[in-house]
């Protein structure tokens, strides 16, 4: 087991890639602190992991609210005694986010609050516990759109994910000397509820599919497998990276 006895905080664990992350990390021997603001789905994740023999506590809360994040960290550490890995995965991609001219200030604020401030807060309150453990791994989920322009813009989302990449590099430099690694994963298009909500037709779907050299959309497992590697000691000299897991979409000129 590649993550034996590591304690991992997974945000957005109630659905999509976060749920698969919680299940996979537990299968690899980790103890999971699972967070989501959707309480029902979070409980389902907790049940799935427990039924498979894994160790998990669920702490509902919004990653954009500092007190909620503090509670998740505190309850997790109370349950398992330590914290080794932050898997900062919670994020939103609202369909009303388009170009700077069209996207409202309210949408911008909501997206930045969850996608960027949420990662910031998880690091703010998680890092002190990683330091007590003597080091650890921070894995921030960004997106391929953070490194590409797109003619179908989602400007608030893109800006939020670009911020995640910059923050990740800053953390890597600051905390490397104290044993903490920080890396970002940039998933390409993965068929989760988040993405399906945006496709209004089969044509919309196929337009994106044609851009992916590997000829298929990603799966949650494709992304989470990279997460297992970055959480494990196999990646112990890898920090500050922007890890593209995207079927080649970002190297496709045309
Ligand atoms: N699906 C893709 O194609 C894709 C591509 C690139 C990046 N990403 C990123 O991957 C991450 C996971 O995406 P997904 O596709 O699994 O999404 P999803 O919508 O399927 O799941 C996201 C989960 O996060 C939770 N969540 C949202 N806001 C929250 C908050 N404020 N506090 C706590 N929990 C919250 C939701 O309830 C949900 O369970 C996101 O950061 C997303 O931006 C996704």
Coordinates of C-alpha atoms and ligand atoms in Angstrom, one line a residue:
X1 CA 0.0 0.0 0.0
X2 CA 1.5 3.2 -1.2
X3 CA -0.1 5.5 1.4
X4 CA 0.0 3.4 4.5
X5 CA -1.0 5.3 7.6
X6 CA -0.8 8.8 6.0
X7 CA -3.6 11.1 7.1
X8 CA -5.1 13.0 4.1
X9 CA -7.6 15.9 4.1
X10 CA -9.7 15.6 0.9
X11 CA -11.9 18.6 0.2
X12 CA -14.9 18.3 -2.1
X13 CA -15.0 14.6 -1.2
X14 CA -18.8 14.3 -1.7
X15 CA -18.7 13.8 -5.5
X16 CA -16.8 13.7 -8.7
X17 CA -13.0 13.3 -8.4
X18 CA -13.0 14.1 -4.7
X19 CA -15.0 11.0 -3.9
X20 CA -12.8 8.8 -6.0
X21 CA -9.8 10.3 -4.3
X22 CA -11.1 9.5 -0.9
X23 CA -11.9 5.9 -1.9
X24 CA -8.6 5.4 -3.7
X25 CA -6.4 6.9 -1.0
X26 CA -8.2 4.8 1.6
X27 CA -7.6 1.7 -0.5
X28 CA -3.9 2.6 -0.5
X29 CA -3.9 2.6 3.3
X30 CA -4.5 6.3 4.1
X31 CA -6.8 7.6 6.8
X32 CA -9.2 10.2 5.3
X33 CA -10.6 13.4 6.6
X34 CA -13.3 14.1 4.1
X35 CA -14.9 17.5 3.6
X36 CA -17.7 18.7 1.4
X37 CA -20.4 21.4 1.8
X38 CA -23.0 18.9 0.5
X39 CA -23.8 16.9 3.6
X40 CA -25.8 14.0 2.0
X41 CA -23.2 13.2 -0.7
X42 CA -20.4 13.5 2.0
X43 CA -22.2 10.9 4.1
X44 CA -22.4 8.6 1.1
X45 CA -18.6 8.9 0.6
X46 CA -18.0 8.1 4.2
X47 CA -20.2 5.0 4.0
X48 CA -18.6 3.8 0.8
X49 CA -15.1 4.1 2.3
X50 CA -16.1 2.4 5.6
X51 CA -17.9 -0.4 3.8
X52 CA -14.8 -1.1 1.9
X53 CA -12.8 -1.3 5.1
X54 CA -11.3 2.1 5.0
X55 CA -10.8 4.7 7.8
X56 CA -12.5 8.0 7.3
X57 CA -14.2 10.9 9.2
X58 CA -16.5 13.3 7.4
X59 CA -16.5 16.9 8.4
X60 CA -19.1 19.0 6.5
X61 CA -18.2 22.6 5.7
X62 CA -17.5 25.3 3.1
X63 CA -13.8 25.6 2.2
X64 CA -14.3 29.3 1.6
X65 CA -15.1 29.9 5.4
X66 CA -12.0 29.8 7.6
X67 CA -13.9 28.5 10.7
X68 CA -15.2 25.6 8.7
X69 CA -11.7 24.7 7.4
X70 CA -10.3 25.0 10.9
X71 CA -12.9 22.6 12.2
X72 CA -12.2 20.0 9.5
X73 CA -8.5 20.1 10.3
X74 CA -9.1 20.0 14.1
X75 CA -11.6 17.1 13.9
X76 CA -9.5 15.1 11.6
X77 CA -6.4 15.5 13.8
X78 CA -8.5 14.6 16.9
X79 CA -9.6 11.4 15.1
X80 CA -6.3 10.3 13.6
X81 CA -3.6 12.2 15.6
X82 CA -1.8 13.9 12.7
X83 CA -2.0 15.3 9.2
X84 CA 0.3 14.4 6.3
X85 CA -1.4 15.5 3.0
X86 CA -3.7 18.2 1.9
X87 CA -5.7 17.3 -1.2
X88 CA -7.3 20.6 -2.1
X89 CA -9.9 19.5 -4.7
X90 CA -13.1 21.4 -4.0
X91 CA -14.0 23.7 -6.8
X92 CA -16.9 25.1 -8.9
X93 CA -17.3 26.0 -12.5
X94 CA -20.6 27.9 -12.9
X95 CA -22.2 28.1 -16.4
X96 CA -22.8 31.8 -15.9
X97 CA -19.1 32.4 -15.9
X98 CA -18.1 33.4 -19.4
X99 CA -16.0 36.4 -20.5
X100 CA -15.0 39.3 -18.3
X101 CA -17.6 41.5 -20.0
X102 CA -20.5 39.1 -19.2
X103 CA -19.5 37.5 -15.9
X104 CA -21.1 39.3 -13.0
X105 CA -19.0 40.5 -10.0
X106 CA -21.1 38.2 -7.8
X107 CA -20.1 35.1 -9.9
X108 CA -16.4 36.3 -9.9
X109 CA -16.5 36.6 -6.1
X110 CA -18.1 33.2 -5.6
X111 CA -15.6 31.4 -7.9
X112 CA -12.6 33.1 -6.4
X113 CA -13.9 32.4 -2.9
X114 CA -14.2 28.7 -3.4
X115 CA -11.5 27.9 -6.0
X116 CA -8.7 30.2 -4.7
X117 CA -9.5 31.4 -1.2
X118 CA -10.6 27.8 -0.4
X119 CA -7.2 26.4 -1.3
X120 CA -5.5 29.3 0.5
X121 CA -7.5 28.6 3.7
X122 CA -6.8 24.8 3.6
X123 CA -3.1 25.6 3.4
X124 CA -3.4 28.3 6.1
X125 CA -4.9 26.0 8.6
X126 CA -3.5 22.7 7.3
X127 CA 0.2 23.6 7.1
X128 CA 0.7 24.1 10.9
X129 CA -0.4 20.5 11.3
X130 CA 1.9 19.3 8.5
X131 CA 4.8 21.1 10.2
X132 CA 4.0 19.3 13.5
X133 CA 4.2 16.0 11.6
X134 CA 7.6 17.0 10.3
X135 CA 6.6 17.6 6.7
X136 CA 4.0 16.5 4.2
X137 CA 2.6 17.0 0.7
X138 CA 0.2 19.6 -0.5
X139 CA -1.7 18.8 -3.7
X140 CA -3.7 21.6 -5.2
X141 CA -6.2 20.8 -8.0
X142 CA -6.0 23.5 -10.7
X143 CA -7.0 23.0 -14.3
X144 CA -5.6 22.8 -17.8
X145 CA -7.4 26.1 -18.5
X146 CA -4.9 27.8 -16.1
X147 CA -2.2 27.4 -18.8
X148 CA -4.2 28.0 -22.0
X149 CA -6.4 30.7 -23.5
X150 CA -9.8 29.5 -24.7
X151 CA -12.2 30.9 -27.2
X152 CA -15.1 29.6 -25.0
X153 CA -14.0 31.6 -22.0
X154 CA -14.7 31.0 -18.3
X155 CA -12.7 34.0 -17.1
X156 CA -13.4 33.9 -13.4
X157 CA -12.6 30.1 -13.3
X158 CA -9.4 30.5 -15.3
X159 CA -8.2 33.4 -13.1
X160 CA -8.9 31.3 -10.0
X161 CA -7.0 28.3 -11.2
X162 CA -4.1 30.5 -12.4
X163 CA -3.9 31.8 -8.8
X164 CA -3.8 28.3 -7.5
X165 CA -0.7 27.6 -9.7
X166 CA 1.1 30.7 -8.4
X167 CA 0.2 30.0 -4.8
X168 CA 1.5 26.4 -5.2
X169 CA 4.9 27.6 -6.4
X170 CA 5.2 30.1 -3.5
X171 CA 4.4 27.4 -1.0
X172 CA 6.9 25.0 -2.5
X173 CA 9.7 27.6 -2.1
X174 CA 8.7 28.6 1.4
X175 CA 8.1 25.3 2.9
X176 CA 10.5 23.0 1.0
X177 CA 13.2 23.6 3.6
X178 CA 10.7 22.4 6.3
X179 CA 9.9 19.2 4.5
X180 CA 6.6 20.1 2.9
X181 CA 6.2 19.6 -0.9
X182 CA 3.5 21.5 -2.8
X183 CA 2.4 20.5 -6.3
X184 CA -0.5 21.3 -8.5
X185 CA -2.4 18.9 -10.7
X186 CA -4.0 20.3 -13.9
X187 CA -6.7 17.9 -15.0
X188 CA -7.8 18.1 -18.6
X189 CA -11.5 17.6 -19.4
X190 CA -12.7 14.8 -17.1
X191 CA -16.3 13.5 -17.4
X192 CA -17.7 14.4 -13.9
X193 CA -21.0 16.1 -13.0
X194 CA -19.1 19.4 -13.1
X195 CA -18.3 19.1 -16.8
X196 CA -21.5 17.4 -17.9
X197 CA -23.5 20.3 -16.6
X198 CA -21.7 22.6 -19.1
X199 CA -22.4 20.5 -22.3
X200 CA -25.7 21.5 -23.9
X201 CA -25.4 19.1 -26.8
X202 CA -23.5 16.1 -28.2
X203 CA -21.8 18.6 -30.6
X204 CA -20.4 20.6 -27.6
X205 CA -19.0 17.4 -26.2
X206 CA -17.4 16.3 -29.5
X207 CA -15.9 19.7 -30.2
X208 CA -13.8 19.2 -27.0
X209 CA -13.1 15.5 -27.6
X210 CA -11.5 16.2 -31.0
X211 CA -8.9 18.4 -29.2
X212 CA -7.6 15.5 -27.0
X213 CA -4.7 13.5 -28.6
X214 CA -5.4 10.4 -26.5
X215 CA -8.9 10.3 -28.1
X216 CA -11.0 10.2 -24.9
X217 CA -12.0 12.3 -21.9
X218 CA -10.2 11.7 -18.7
X219 CA -11.6 9.7 -15.8
X220 CA -11.5 10.6 -12.2
X221 CA -9.1 7.7 -11.7
X222 CA -6.6 9.2 -14.2
X223 CA -6.4 12.3 -12.0
X224 CA -6.4 10.5 -8.7
X225 CA -3.6 8.2 -9.7
X226 CA -1.4 11.2 -10.1
X227 CA -2.6 12.3 -6.7
X228 CA -1.6 9.0 -5.2
X229 CA 1.9 9.5 -6.6
X230 CA 2.2 13.1 -5.3
X231 CA 0.9 12.0 -1.9
X232 CA 3.3 9.1 -1.6
X233 CA 7.0 9.1 -0.8
X234 CA 7.7 8.0 -4.4
X235 CA 7.5 11.7 -5.3
X236 CA 9.7 12.9 -2.4
X237 CA 12.0 15.2 -4.6
X238 CA 9.1 16.7 -6.7
X239 CA 7.8 20.1 -5.6
X240 CA 6.6 23.3 -7.2
X241 CA 5.3 21.4 -10.2
X242 CA 2.4 22.0 -12.5
X243 CA 1.5 18.4 -13.3
X244 CA -0.5 18.2 -16.5
X245 CA -2.8 15.1 -16.5
X246 CA -4.8 16.0 -19.7
X247 CA -4.5 13.4 -22.4
X248 CA -2.2 15.8 -24.3
X249 CA -4.8 18.6 -24.8
X250 CA -2.4 21.3 -23.8
X251 CA 0.3 20.3 -26.3
X252 CA -2.1 20.1 -29.2
X253 CA -1.5 23.0 -31.7
X254 CA -4.2 21.6 -34.0
Ligands
LIG1 N1 -14.1 17.8 -14.3 C1 -13.2 18.4 -15.0 O1 -13.1 18.3 -16.3 C2 -12.1 19.3 -14.4 C3 -11.1 19.7 -15.1 C4 -10.1 20.5 -14.5 C5 -10.1 20.7 -13.2 N2 -11.2 20.3 -12.4 C6 -11.2 20.6 -11.0 O2 -11.2 19.4 -10.3 C7 -11.8 19.6 -9.0 C8 -12.9 18.6 -8.8 O3 -13.8 18.7 -9.9 P1 -15.0 17.7 -10.2 O4 -15.1 17.6 -11.7 O5 -14.8 16.4 -9.4 O6 -16.3 18.5 -9.6 P2 -17.7 18.0 -9.0 O7 -18.6 19.2 -9.1 O8 -18.1 16.7 -9.6 O9 -17.3 17.8 -7.5 C9 -16.8 18.9 -6.7 C10 -17.2 18.6 -5.2 O10 -16.8 19.8 -4.5 C11 -17.8 20.2 -3.6 N3 -17.7 21.6 -3.3 C12 -17.9 22.6 -4.1 N4 -17.7 23.8 -3.5 C13 -17.4 23.5 -2.2 C14 -17.1 24.3 -1.1 N5 -17.1 25.6 -1.1 N6 -16.7 23.6 0.1 C15 -16.7 22.3 0.1 N7 -17.0 21.5 -0.9 C16 -17.4 22.1 -2.1 C17 -19.1 19.8 -4.3 O11 -20.2 19.7 -3.4 C18 -18.7 18.5 -5.0 O12 -19.0 17.4 -4.2 C19 -12.3 21.0 -9.0 O13 -11.4 21.9 -8.4 C20 -12.4 21.4 -10.5 O14 -12.2 22.8 -10.8 C21 -12.2 19.6 -13.0

